[in-house]
CSV table of C-alpha atoms in Angstrom, one decimal:
chain,number,residue,atom,x,y,z
A,29,MET,CA,-90.3,6.2,-72.6
A,30,VAL,CA,-91.2,10.0,-71.1
A,31,LYS,CA,-88.0,11.8,-68.9
A,32,ARG,CA,-90.8,13.7,-68.6
A,33,GLU,CA,-93.1,16.8,-69.4
A,34,TRP,CA,-94.9,19.5,-68.8
A,35,LEU,CA,-98.4,20.1,-69.8
A,36,LEU,CA,-99.5,24.3,-70.2
A,37,LYS,CA,-102.8,25.4,-69.8
A,38,ARG,CA,-104.4,28.8,-69.9
A,39,ASN,CA,-105.9,29.4,-66.6
A,40,CYS,CA,-110.1,28.9,-67.3
A,41,SER,CA,-112.3,29.3,-64.2
A,42,ILE,CA,-115.4,28.0,-66.4
A,43,ALA,CA,-115.0,24.9,-68.5
A,44,PRO,CA,-117.9,25.1,-72.2
A,45,ARG,CA,-120.0,23.3,-71.0
A,46,GLN,CA,-121.0,24.6,-67.7
A,47,LEU,CA,-120.0,27.9,-70.2
A,48,GLY,CA,-123.0,26.2,-72.3
A,49,GLN,CA,-125.0,25.9,-69.3
A,50,VAL,CA,-125.0,29.8,-67.5
A,51,PHE,CA,-125.6,30.7,-70.9
A,52,ALA,CA,-128.7,28.5,-71.2
A,53,ILE,CA,-129.9,30.1,-67.2
A,54,LEU,CA,-129.5,33.5,-68.4
A,55,CYS,CA,-131.4,32.8,-72.6
A,56,ALA,CA,-134.5,31.1,-70.4
A,57,VAL,CA,-134.5,34.3,-67.4
A,58,SER,CA,-133.8,37.2,-70.4
A,59,LEU,CA,-136.0,35.9,-73.1
A,60,ALA,CA,-139.1,35.0,-70.0
A,61,VAL,CA,-138.9,39.2,-68.9
A,62,ALA,CA,-138.7,40.5,-72.4
A,63,PHE,CA,-141.5,37.7,-73.3
A,64,VAL,CA,-143.5,39.7,-69.8
A,65,PHE,CA,-143.3,42.6,-71.7
A,66,THR,CA,-143.7,41.7,-75.6
A,67,LEU,CA,-147.9,40.7,-74.1
A,68,ARG,CA,-147.7,44.4,-72.9
A,69,GLY,CA,-146.7,45.7,-75.9
A,70,ALA,CA,-143.5,46.8,-75.8
A,71,TRP,CA,-142.0,44.4,-77.7
A,72,TYR,CA,-138.8,46.1,-78.5
A,73,ILE,CA,-137.7,44.7,-75.1
A,74,LEU,CA,-137.7,41.6,-76.8
A,75,VAL,CA,-135.8,43.1,-79.9
A,76,PHE,CA,-133.3,44.6,-78.0
A,77,SER,CA,-133.4,41.1,-75.7
A,78,VAL,CA,-132.4,38.4,-78.5
A,79,LEU,CA,-129.9,41.1,-79.7
A,80,GLU,CA,-128.1,41.3,-77.1
A,81,LEU,CA,-128.0,37.7,-76.4
A,82,SER,CA,-127.1,37.1,-79.2
A,83,ALA,CA,-123.6,39.9,-78.8
A,84,VAL,CA,-123.6,36.9,-75.0
A,85,GLY,CA,-123.7,34.6,-77.1
A,86,PHE,CA,-120.3,34.8,-79.5
A,87,ALA,CA,-118.3,36.4,-76.4
A,88,PHE,CA,-119.0,33.3,-75.0
A,89,LEU,CA,-117.8,31.1,-78.5
A,90,ILE,CA,-115.0,32.4,-77.8
A,91,TYR,CA,-114.6,31.6,-75.0
A,92,ALA,CA,-116.0,28.3,-75.0
A,93,ARG,CA,-113.3,27.4,-77.1
A,94,HIS,CA,-110.2,28.6,-76.7
A,95,ALA,CA,-110.6,27.4,-72.9
A,96,THR,CA,-108.8,24.2,-74.4
A,97,ASP,CA,-105.8,25.7,-75.5
A,98,ARG,CA,-103.2,24.2,-74.1
A,99,GLU,CA,-99.4,23.2,-74.9
A,100,TYR,CA,-98.0,19.5,-74.0
A,101,ILE,CA,-94.4,19.5,-74.1
A,102,ALA,CA,-92.8,16.3,-73.7
A,103,LEU,CA,-88.5,14.9,-73.2
A,104,VAL,CA,-88.4,11.1,-75.2
A,105,GLU,CA,-85.4,9.2,-75.4
A,106,ASP,CA,-84.5,11.1,-78.5
A,107,CYS,CA,-86.1,13.3,-78.6
A,108,LEU,CA,-88.5,17.1,-77.9
A,109,LEU,CA,-92.1,16.5,-78.4
A,110,VAL,CA,-94.3,19.6,-78.4
A,111,GLU,CA,-97.2,19.9,-78.7
A,112,PHE,CA,-99.9,23.4,-79.1
A,113,VAL,CA,-104.0,23.3,-79.3
A,114,GLN,CA,-104.9,26.0,-80.1
A,115,ALA,CA,-108.9,26.3,-80.7
A,116,GLY,CA,-109.2,22.7,-82.8
A,117,LYS,CA,-106.8,22.6,-84.3
A,118,THR,CA,-103.2,20.6,-82.8
A,119,SER,CA,-99.9,21.7,-84.0
A,120,HIS,CA,-96.8,18.6,-84.0
A,121,TYR,CA,-93.5,19.4,-82.8
A,122,ARG,CA,-90.7,16.7,-82.7
A,123,LEU,CA,-87.4,18.0,-82.2
A,124,ASP,CA,-83.8,16.8,-82.6
A,125,LEU,CA,-82.9,16.4,-78.6
A,126,GLN,CA,-78.7,16.2,-79.9
A,127,HIS,CA,-79.2,19.8,-81.7
A,128,VAL,CA,-82.3,21.3,-79.2
A,129,ARG,CA,-81.4,24.3,-78.1
A,130,LEU,CA,-83.4,27.7,-76.3
A,131,GLY,CA,-82.8,30.8,-79.0
A,132,PRO,CA,-81.5,33.6,-79.4
A,133,ALA,CA,-85.1,35.1,-77.5
A,134,GLY,CA,-85.6,32.8,-74.7
A,135,PHE,CA,-86.2,33.3,-70.9
A,136,HIS,CA,-83.4,36.2,-70.6
A,137,SER,CA,-85.3,38.8,-72.4
A,138,ALA,CA,-89.5,40.5,-70.6
A,139,GLY,CA,-92.1,39.3,-72.0
A,140,LYS,CA,-90.4,36.7,-74.3
A,141,LEU,CA,-92.1,33.7,-74.7
A,142,VAL,CA,-89.4,30.6,-74.6
A,143,ARG,CA,-87.4,29.6,-77.8
A,144,LEU,CA,-86.9,26.3,-78.3
A,145,GLU,CA,-84.2,25.8,-81.4
A,146,SER,CA,-83.2,22.6,-83.5
A,147,SER,CA,-83.0,21.6,-86.7
A,148,GLY,CA,-84.4,25.0,-88.1
A,149,ILE,CA,-87.2,24.2,-86.6
A,150,ARG,CA,-88.4,26.6,-84.3
A,151,VAL,CA,-91.5,26.7,-81.5
A,152,ASP,CA,-92.4,29.6,-79.0
A,153,VAL,CA,-93.9,27.5,-76.6
A,154,GLY,CA,-94.7,29.6,-72.2
A,155,ARG,CA,-98.0,31.3,-74.0
A,156,TYR,CA,-100.3,30.3,-70.8
A,157,LEU,CA,-97.7,31.3,-68.4
A,158,THR,CA,-97.1,34.7,-66.3
A,159,GLU,CA,-93.8,35.9,-67.1
A,160,TRP,CA,-91.7,34.3,-63.8
A,161,LYS,CA,-93.2,31.2,-64.4
A,162,ARG,CA,-91.8,30.6,-67.5
A,163,ARG,CA,-88.2,31.4,-66.8
A,164,GLU,CA,-88.6,29.3,-64.0
A,165,PHE,CA,-90.2,26.7,-67.2
A,166,ALA,CA,-86.7,27.9,-69.3
A,167,LEU,CA,-84.6,27.9,-66.0
A,168,GLU,CA,-87.0,23.6,-65.6
A,169,LEU,CA,-86.4,22.9,-69.5
A,170,GLU,CA,-82.3,23.7,-69.6
A,171,ARG,CA,-81.7,21.1,-67.2
A,172,GLU,CA,-83.0,18.4,-67.9
A,173,LEU,CA,-81.8,18.9,-71.5
A,174,SER,CA,-78.7,19.6,-70.2
A,175,ALA,CA,-78.7,16.0,-68.0
A,176,SER,CA,-80.4,14.6,-70.0
A,177,SER,CA,-77.1,15.3,-73.5
A,178,ASN,CA,-74.5,14.3,-70.6
A,179,VAL,CA,-76.3,10.7,-69.9
A,180,ARG,CA,-76.1,10.1,-73.5
């Protein structure tokens, strides 16, 4: 049974599907203009348009791969579950609740991620939070961890 959970994810203004639609419209307009110039004898405009759209497509692909990146932290009865999703790859960590603690590189240092340590496993979380939100998250997590250790 999950006592408490946090979902930390990127702040993306456009979803990958919407990005695909925008790219399709961009391609249609750019290639239509290039085709008109090609019919008028300026074939190099079409070459430039294809190169430009290839570069934009590559940038959109990188954006879309990381748009769904997230960190999921769940406080369960006997453990702390941490799940990372980065570029479609998922990593899971299960930290023993009795030994978990915020590491020395934790939220006290500016710009640092929140480090969780348990039985030799180190996990850094908070990549998608601002410094202030990261401190707030670390304090909340520390409070929840101490409350759960006091219950036992």
